[in-house]
CSV table of C-alpha atoms and ligand atoms in Angstrom, one decimal:
chain,number,residue,atom,x,y,z
W,1,MET,CA,-8.2,-18.8,10.4
W,2,LEU,CA,-5.6,-17.8,7.9
W,3,LYS,CA,-3.9,-15.4,10.3
W,4,ASP,CA,-3.6,-18.2,13.0
W,5,GLU,CA,-2.3,-20.6,10.4
W,6,ILE,CA,0.4,-18.1,9.3
W,7,ARG,CA,1.4,-17.5,12.9
W,8,ARG,CA,1.6,-21.2,13.5
W,9,LEU,CA,3.8,-21.8,10.5
W,10,ALA,CA,6.0,-18.9,11.4
W,11,LYS,CA,6.6,-20.3,14.8
W,12,GLU,CA,7.1,-23.8,13.6
W,13,LYS,CA,9.7,-22.7,11.0
W,14,ASN,CA,11.4,-20.0,13.1
W,15,ALA,CA,10.4,-17.4,10.5
W,16,VAL,CA,10.1,-13.7,11.1
W,17,ILE,CA,7.5,-11.7,9.2
W,18,MET,CA,8.5,-8.2,8.4
W,19,ALA,CA,6.3,-5.6,6.7
W,20,HIS,CA,6.7,-2.1,5.3
W,21,TYR,CA,4.1,0.5,6.3
W,22,TYR,CA,2.7,0.6,2.8
W,23,VAL,CA,1.4,-2.9,2.7
W,24,ASP,CA,-2.3,-3.7,3.6
W,25,GLY,CA,-3.2,-3.1,7.2
W,26,GLU,CA,-4.1,-6.7,7.8
W,27,VAL,CA,-0.6,-7.8,6.7
W,28,GLN,CA,1.0,-5.1,8.9
W,29,ASP,CA,-1.1,-6.3,11.9
W,30,LEU,CA,0.1,-9.9,11.4
W,31,ALA,CA,3.8,-9.0,11.1
W,32,ASP,CA,6.4,-9.4,13.8
W,33,PHE,CA,8.0,-6.2,12.8
W,34,ILE,CA,6.8,-3.2,10.8
W,35,GLY,CA,9.0,-0.4,9.7
W,36,ASP,CA,10.4,1.9,7.0
W,37,SER,CA,13.1,0.8,4.5
W,38,LEU,CA,15.9,1.6,6.9
W,39,ALA,CA,14.3,-0.2,9.9
W,40,LEU,CA,13.6,-3.3,7.7
W,41,ALA,CA,17.2,-3.5,6.6
W,42,GLN,CA,18.5,-3.0,10.2
W,43,GLN,CA,16.1,-5.7,11.5
W,44,ALA,CA,17.0,-8.1,8.7
W,45,ALA,CA,20.7,-7.6,9.5
W,46,LYS,CA,20.2,-8.6,13.2
W,47,THR,CA,17.5,-11.3,13.1
W,48,ASP,CA,18.3,-14.8,14.3
W,49,ALA,CA,15.3,-16.3,12.5
W,50,ASP,CA,16.0,-19.0,9.9
W,51,ILE,CA,13.5,-17.5,7.4
W,52,ILE,CA,12.6,-13.9,6.7
W,53,VAL,CA,9.2,-13.2,5.0
W,54,LEU,CA,9.6,-9.7,3.6
W,55,CYS,CA,6.2,-8.2,3.1
W,56,GLY,CA,7.1,-5.3,0.8
W,57,VAL,CA,8.6,-4.9,-2.7
W,58,HIS,CA,11.3,-6.9,-4.3
W,59,PHE,CA,14.3,-4.6,-3.6
W,60,MET,CA,13.5,-5.0,0.1
W,61,GLY,CA,13.7,-8.7,-0.2
W,62,GLU,CA,17.0,-8.4,-2.1
W,63,THR,CA,18.5,-6.1,0.5
W,64,ALA,CA,17.6,-8.7,3.2
W,65,ALA,CA,19.0,-11.5,1.1
W,66,ILE,CA,22.3,-9.7,0.5
W,67,LEU,CA,22.6,-9.0,4.3
W,68,CYS,CA,21.6,-12.5,5.3
W,69,PRO,CA,23.2,-15.0,2.8
W,70,ASP,CA,22.7,-17.8,5.3
W,71,LYS,CA,19.0,-17.3,5.7
W,72,LYS,CA,16.0,-18.0,3.4
W,73,VAL,CA,14.4,-14.8,2.4
W,74,LEU,CA,10.9,-15.1,1.0
W,75,VAL,CA,8.7,-12.5,-0.7
W,76,PRO,CA,5.0,-13.1,-1.1
W,77,ASP,CA,4.9,-11.9,-4.7
W,78,THR,CA,8.0,-11.5,-6.9
W,79,ALA,CA,5.9,-9.3,-9.3
W,80,ALA,CA,5.8,-6.6,-6.5
W,81,THR,CA,8.6,-4.5,-7.9
W,82,CYS,CA,9.1,-0.7,-7.6
W,83,SER,CA,8.7,1.9,-10.3
W,84,LEU,CA,11.6,3.9,-8.8
W,85,ALA,CA,14.0,1.0,-8.8
W,86,GLU,CA,12.9,0.2,-12.3
W,87,SER,CA,13.6,3.8,-13.4
W,88,CYS,CA,17.3,3.0,-12.9
W,89,PRO,CA,18.5,0.1,-15.1
W,90,ALA,CA,21.9,-1.0,-13.7
W,91,ASP,CA,23.7,-0.9,-17.1
W,92,GLU,CA,22.5,2.6,-17.8
W,93,PHE,CA,23.4,3.8,-14.3
W,94,LYS,CA,26.8,2.1,-14.6
W,95,ALA,CA,27.5,4.0,-17.9
W,96,PHE,CA,26.4,7.3,-16.2
W,97,VAL,CA,28.8,6.6,-13.3
W,98,GLU,CA,31.6,5.8,-15.7
W,99,ALA,CA,31.0,9.0,-17.6
W,100,HIS,CA,31.5,11.0,-14.4
W,101,PRO,CA,34.7,9.7,-12.8
W,102,GLY,CA,35.7,10.9,-9.4
W,103,HIS,CA,32.2,11.1,-8.0
W,104,THR,CA,30.9,9.4,-4.8
W,105,VAL,CA,27.9,7.4,-5.9
W,106,VAL,CA,25.0,7.7,-3.4
W,107,SER,CA,22.0,5.4,-4.2
W,108,TYR,CA,18.6,5.3,-2.6
W,109,VAL,CA,17.8,1.9,-1.2
W,110,ASN,CA,15.0,1.7,-3.8
W,111,THR,CA,17.3,0.2,-6.4
W,112,THR,CA,18.0,-3.3,-7.7
W,113,ALA,CA,21.0,-5.2,-6.3
W,114,ALA,CA,22.8,-4.7,-9.6
W,115,THR,CA,22.5,-0.9,-9.3
W,116,LYS,CA,23.7,-1.1,-5.7
W,117,ALA,CA,26.7,-3.0,-7.0
W,118,VAL,CA,27.9,0.2,-8.7
W,119,THR,CA,27.2,2.4,-5.6
W,120,ASP,CA,29.5,3.7,-2.9
W,121,VAL,CA,26.9,4.2,-0.2
W,122,VAL,CA,23.2,3.4,0.0
W,123,VAL,CA,20.8,5.7,1.7
W,124,THR,CA,17.1,5.6,2.7
W,125,SER,CA,14.8,8.6,3.3
W,126,SER,CA,15.6,8.2,7.0
W,127,ASN,CA,19.3,8.8,6.7
W,128,ALA,CA,20.0,10.4,3.3
W,129,ARG,CA,20.6,13.9,4.8
W,130,GLN,CA,23.1,12.6,7.5
W,131,ILE,CA,24.9,10.3,5.1
W,132,VAL,CA,25.4,13.0,2.5
W,133,GLU,CA,26.5,15.4,5.2
W,134,SER,CA,29.1,12.8,6.4
W,135,LEU,CA,30.8,12.9,3.0
W,136,PRO,CA,33.8,15.3,2.7
W,137,GLU,CA,32.6,18.8,1.8
W,138,ASP,CA,34.4,18.8,-1.5
W,139,ALA,CA,33.1,15.4,-2.5
W,140,LYS,CA,31.5,15.3,-6.0
W,141,ILE,CA,28.3,13.4,-5.6
W,142,ILE,CA,26.1,11.4,-8.0
W,143,PHE,CA,22.7,10.7,-6.4
W,144,GLY,CA,20.3,8.2,-7.9
W,145,PRO,CA,17.7,7.2,-8.7
W,146,ASP,CA,15.1,9.5,-7.2
W,147,GLN,CA,15.5,13.0,-8.6
W,148,ASN,CA,12.9,14.4,-6.1
W,149,LEU,CA,14.7,13.0,-3.0
W,150,GLY,CA,18.0,14.1,-4.5
W,151,ALA,CA,16.9,17.6,-5.2
W,152,TYR,CA,15.5,17.9,-1.6
W,153,ILE,CA,18.7,16.5,0.0
W,154,SER,CA,20.8,18.8,-2.2
W,155,ASP,CA,18.6,21.8,-1.1
W,156,ILE,CA,18.8,21.1,2.7
W,157,THR,CA,22.5,20.1,2.7
W,158,GLY,CA,23.7,22.7,0.2
W,159,ARG,CA,25.6,19.9,-1.6
W,160,LYS,CA,25.6,20.0,-5.3
W,161,MET,CA,24.8,16.6,-6.9
W,162,LEU,CA,24.4,15.1,-10.3
W,163,LEU,CA,20.9,13.6,-10.2
W,164,TRP,CA,19.6,10.5,-12.0
W,165,ASN,CA,16.2,11.3,-13.3
W,166,GLY,CA,14.1,8.6,-11.7
W,167,ALA,CA,11.0,8.9,-9.7
W,168,CYS,CA,8.3,7.0,-7.8
W,169,HIS,CA,5.1,7.1,-9.7
W,170,VAL,CA,3.1,7.1,-6.5
W,171,HIS,CA,4.8,10.1,-4.8
W,172,ALA,CA,5.2,12.0,-8.1
W,173,ARG,CA,1.5,12.2,-8.7
W,174,PHE,CA,0.4,14.1,-5.5
W,175,SER,CA,-1.4,17.3,-6.5
W,176,VAL,CA,-0.5,20.7,-5.0
W,177,GLU,CA,-4.0,22.0,-5.9
W,178,LYS,CA,-5.7,19.1,-4.1
W,179,ILE,CA,-3.6,19.5,-1.0
W,180,LEU,CA,-4.4,23.2,-1.0
W,181,GLU,CA,-8.1,22.4,-1.3
W,182,LEU,CA,-7.8,20.1,1.7
W,183,LYS,CA,-5.9,22.8,3.6
W,184,ALA,CA,-8.7,25.2,3.0
W,185,GLN,CA,-11.2,22.7,4.4
W,186,HIS,CA,-9.0,21.8,7.3
W,187,PRO,CA,-7.1,25.0,8.2
W,188,GLN,CA,-5.6,23.5,11.4
W,189,ALA,CA,-4.3,20.4,9.7
W,190,LYS,CA,-0.5,19.9,9.4
W,191,VAL,CA,0.8,18.6,6.1
W,192,LEU,CA,3.2,15.6,6.2
W,193,VAL,CA,5.2,14.9,3.0
W,194,HIS,CA,7.5,12.2,2.0
W,195,PRO,CA,10.7,13.5,0.2
W,196,GLU,CA,10.0,11.3,-2.9
W,197,CYS,CA,7.3,13.9,-3.7
W,198,LYS,CA,8.0,16.7,-6.2
W,199,GLY,CA,9.4,20.0,-5.0
W,200,PRO,CA,6.2,22.0,-5.1
W,201,VAL,CA,4.5,19.4,-2.9
W,202,VAL,CA,7.5,19.3,-0.5
W,203,LYS,CA,7.2,23.1,-0.2
W,204,LEU,CA,3.7,22.7,1.3
W,205,ALA,CA,5.0,20.5,4.1
W,206,ASP,CA,5.0,21.2,7.9
W,207,LYS,CA,7.1,18.1,8.1
W,208,VAL,CA,9.2,16.3,5.4
W,209,GLY,CA,10.4,12.8,6.3
W,210,SER,CA,10.5,9.1,5.8
W,211,THR,CA,7.4,7.0,6.7
W,212,ALA,CA,8.9,6.4,10.2
W,213,ALA,CA,9.7,10.1,10.7
W,214,LEU,CA,6.2,11.2,9.6
W,215,LEU,CA,4.7,8.6,11.9
W,216,LYS,CA,6.8,9.8,14.8
W,217,TYR,CA,5.9,13.4,14.1
W,218,ALA,CA,2.2,12.7,13.9
W,219,ILE,CA,2.2,10.9,17.2
W,220,ALA,CA,4.2,13.6,19.1
W,221,ASP,CA,2.9,16.8,17.5
W,222,GLU,CA,0.2,18.7,19.3
W,223,ALA,CA,-1.9,19.0,16.1
W,224,THR,CA,-4.9,16.8,15.8
W,225,GLU,CA,-5.4,16.8,12.0
W,226,PHE,CA,-2.9,15.8,9.4
W,227,ILE,CA,-2.9,15.7,5.6
W,228,VAL,CA,-0.6,12.9,4.7
W,229,ALA,CA,1.2,13.0,1.3
W,230,THR,CA,2.8,9.6,1.1
W,231,GLU,CA,1.4,6.1,0.2
W,232,SER,CA,-1.8,5.7,2.1
W,233,GLY,CA,-0.8,2.4,3.9
W,234,ILE,CA,1.0,4.5,6.5
W,235,LEU,CA,-2.4,5.8,7.7
W,236,HIS,CA,-3.1,2.4,9.3
W,237,GLU,CA,-0.3,2.7,11.8
W,238,MET,CA,-0.8,6.4,12.3
W,239,GLN,CA,-4.5,5.8,13.2
W,240,LYS,CA,-3.5,2.9,15.5
W,241,LYS,CA,-0.8,4.9,17.3
W,242,ALA,CA,-2.9,8.1,17.6
W,243,PRO,CA,-6.6,7.0,17.5
W,244,GLU,CA,-7.8,10.3,18.7
W,245,LYS,CA,-6.3,12.2,15.7
W,246,THR,CA,-7.6,12.6,12.2
W,247,PHE,CA,-5.4,11.6,9.2
W,248,ILE,CA,-6.5,12.6,5.8
W,249,PRO,CA,-4.8,11.0,2.8
W,250,ALA,CA,-3.6,13.6,0.2
W,251,PRO,CA,-5.2,12.6,-3.1
W,252,PRO,CA,-3.2,12.0,-6.3
W,253,GLU,CA,-3.6,14.2,-9.4
W,254,MET,CA,-5.6,11.5,-11.1
W,255,PRO,CA,-6.6,8.5,-8.9
W,256,MET,CA,-6.2,5.3,-11.0
W,257,ASP,CA,-6.6,1.7,-10.2
W,258,GLU,CA,-4.1,-1.0,-11.4
W,259,SER,CA,-5.9,-1.2,-14.8
W,260,GLY,CA,-5.5,2.6,-15.3
W,261,ASN,CA,-9.2,3.3,-14.7
W,262,ALA,CA,-10.3,6.3,-12.5
W,263,ARG,CA,-11.1,5.0,-9.0
W,264,SER,CA,-13.6,6.3,-6.6
W,265,CYS,CA,-11.4,6.4,-3.5
W,266,SER,CA,-9.1,9.4,-3.2
W,267,CYS,CA,-6.1,7.5,-1.7
W,268,ASN,CA,-2.7,7.3,-3.4
W,269,GLU,CA,-1.7,3.7,-3.3
W,270,CYS,CA,1.3,1.7,-4.5
W,271,GLU,CA,-0.1,-1.1,-6.5
W,272,TYR,CA,3.1,-3.1,-5.9
W,273,MET,CA,2.9,-2.9,-2.2
W,274,LYS,CA,-0.8,-3.8,-2.3
W,275,MET,CA,0.1,-7.1,-4.1
W,276,VAL,CA,1.1,-8.5,-0.8
W,277,THR,CA,-2.0,-10.3,0.6
W,278,LEU,CA,-2.5,-12.5,3.6
W,279,GLU,CA,-3.2,-15.4,1.2
W,280,LYS,CA,0.2,-14.9,-0.5
W,281,VAL,CA,2.0,-14.6,2.9
W,282,TYR,CA,0.4,-17.9,3.9
W,283,ALA,CA,1.4,-19.7,0.6
W,284,CYS,CA,4.9,-18.4,0.6
W,285,LEU,CA,5.5,-19.5,4.2
W,286,ARG,CA,3.9,-22.9,3.6
W,287,ASP,CA,5.8,-23.6,0.4
W,288,GLU,CA,9.0,-21.7,1.4
W,289,GLN,CA,9.0,-19.9,-1.9
W,290,PRO,CA,9.5,-17.7,-3.8
W,291,VAL,CA,13.0,-17.4,-2.4
W,292,VAL,CA,14.9,-14.2,-3.2
W,293,THR,CA,18.2,-14.9,-4.8
W,294,VAL,CA,20.9,-12.5,-5.8
W,295,ASP,CA,23.8,-13.4,-8.1
W,296,PRO,CA,26.8,-13.9,-5.7
W,297,GLU,CA,29.1,-11.6,-7.7
W,298,ILE,CA,26.5,-8.8,-7.5
W,299,ALA,CA,25.8,-9.5,-3.9
W,300,GLU,CA,29.5,-9.3,-3.0
W,301,LYS,CA,29.6,-5.8,-4.5
W,302,ALA,CA,26.2,-4.7,-3.3
W,303,ILE,CA,26.8,-5.6,0.3
W,304,ARG,CA,29.6,-3.0,0.8
W,305,PRO,CA,27.4,0.2,0.2
W,306,ILE,CA,24.6,-1.4,2.2
W,307,GLU,CA,26.9,-2.1,5.2
W,308,ARG,CA,28.4,1.3,4.9
W,309,MET,CA,24.9,2.8,5.3
W,310,LEU,CA,24.2,0.6,8.3
W,311,ASP,CA,27.6,1.5,9.9
W,312,ILE,CA,27.1,5.2,9.5
W,313,SER,CA,23.5,5.0,10.7
W,314,GLN,CA,24.6,3.1,13.8
W,315,ARG,CA,27.4,5.6,14.5
W,316,LEU,CA,24.9,8.4,14.2
W,317,GLY,CA,22.2,6.6,16.3
W,318,LEU,CA,19.7,6.5,13.4
D,401,13P,P1,10.8,4.8,3.4
D,401,13P,O1,10.5,3.5,3.8
D,401,13P,O2,12.2,5.2,3.6
D,401,13P,O3,9.9,5.9,4.1
D,401,13P,O4,10.5,4.9,1.8
D,401,13P,C1,9.3,4.8,1.3
D,401,13P,C2,9.2,4.0,0.1
D,401,13P,O5,8.8,4.5,-1.0
D,401,13P,C3,9.5,2.6,0.2
D,401,13P,O6,9.3,2.1,-1.0
D,402,SF4,FE1,8.5,2.0,-5.2
D,402,SF4,FE2,7.0,4.2,-5.0
D,402,SF4,FE3,5.9,1.8,-4.4
D,402,SF4,FE4,7.8,2.9,-2.8
D,402,SF4,S1,5.7,3.7,-3.2
D,402,SF4,S2,7.7,0.8,-3.5
D,402,SF4,S3,9.1,3.9,-4.2
D,402,SF4,S4,6.7,2.5,-6.4
């Protein structure tokens, strides 16, 4: 079986398979480690494997490659990019930063290595609040590229920020009306929202957090029904960890498949994350490619804000 073959190859090559909660359930089940963006970066930084197979999108592979220059980092499909990272071209972001001297540049991890290279500190949705709060009170802050996460963090920390106007096309398309309809059908259900969603969706939340934070809340909370407004891949682990509970994916405004046609299912999926299949994991481990490479000059600059994030997170026990 393909899964057995992948496990055999991973053992033989001393490879670790890491997966984000948004990839297909069967890939998550096969992985040695599943986590949110912060956990994947932390895990990559400390692994002693020779090869990292990063089952996620390209920026996650880049982050691992920057942190582990002595290891081979593989991604199953280099076309699996991220609309949020793409919404922040490095040259335009650099010009924006240069036009606003004296600012601390805080960038979400969903950025290319070149954008991280013009950043002071990287954040994820698991630590953005604490990292922004760790900056001096009078710090002038640029936050990029996610305007929704930035607006949310600005709101809860009271820190004013200059926001880059990027967004994730998956999280930006959740519908307030459809969540309210679901709430009417399931009045006891709690609403779980990722902070990449737009403000009006965030306002409906009982809990706002990263994928890992939403998962933790869903397991621990006494509620038995949850409406989940983030990429629907997380429901796999939620259902595994709390099989007695009901998880309802919040539908997008207009469900589309990858060709732009209306789809029958009401899930909100990231087509990039869903490019990662078992077949591709097998092929990349067998052939040891595609390898993620980062220009050494860019990597040298990008590693500083990533390590700063990891250091602050460690200090704060995140
Ligand atoms: P987290 O992994 O921080 O929850 O972010 C979600 C996401 O969109 C990753 O691409
Ligand atoms: Fe990027 Fe959004 Fe997909 Fe996450 S869900 S990888 S932010 S496009």
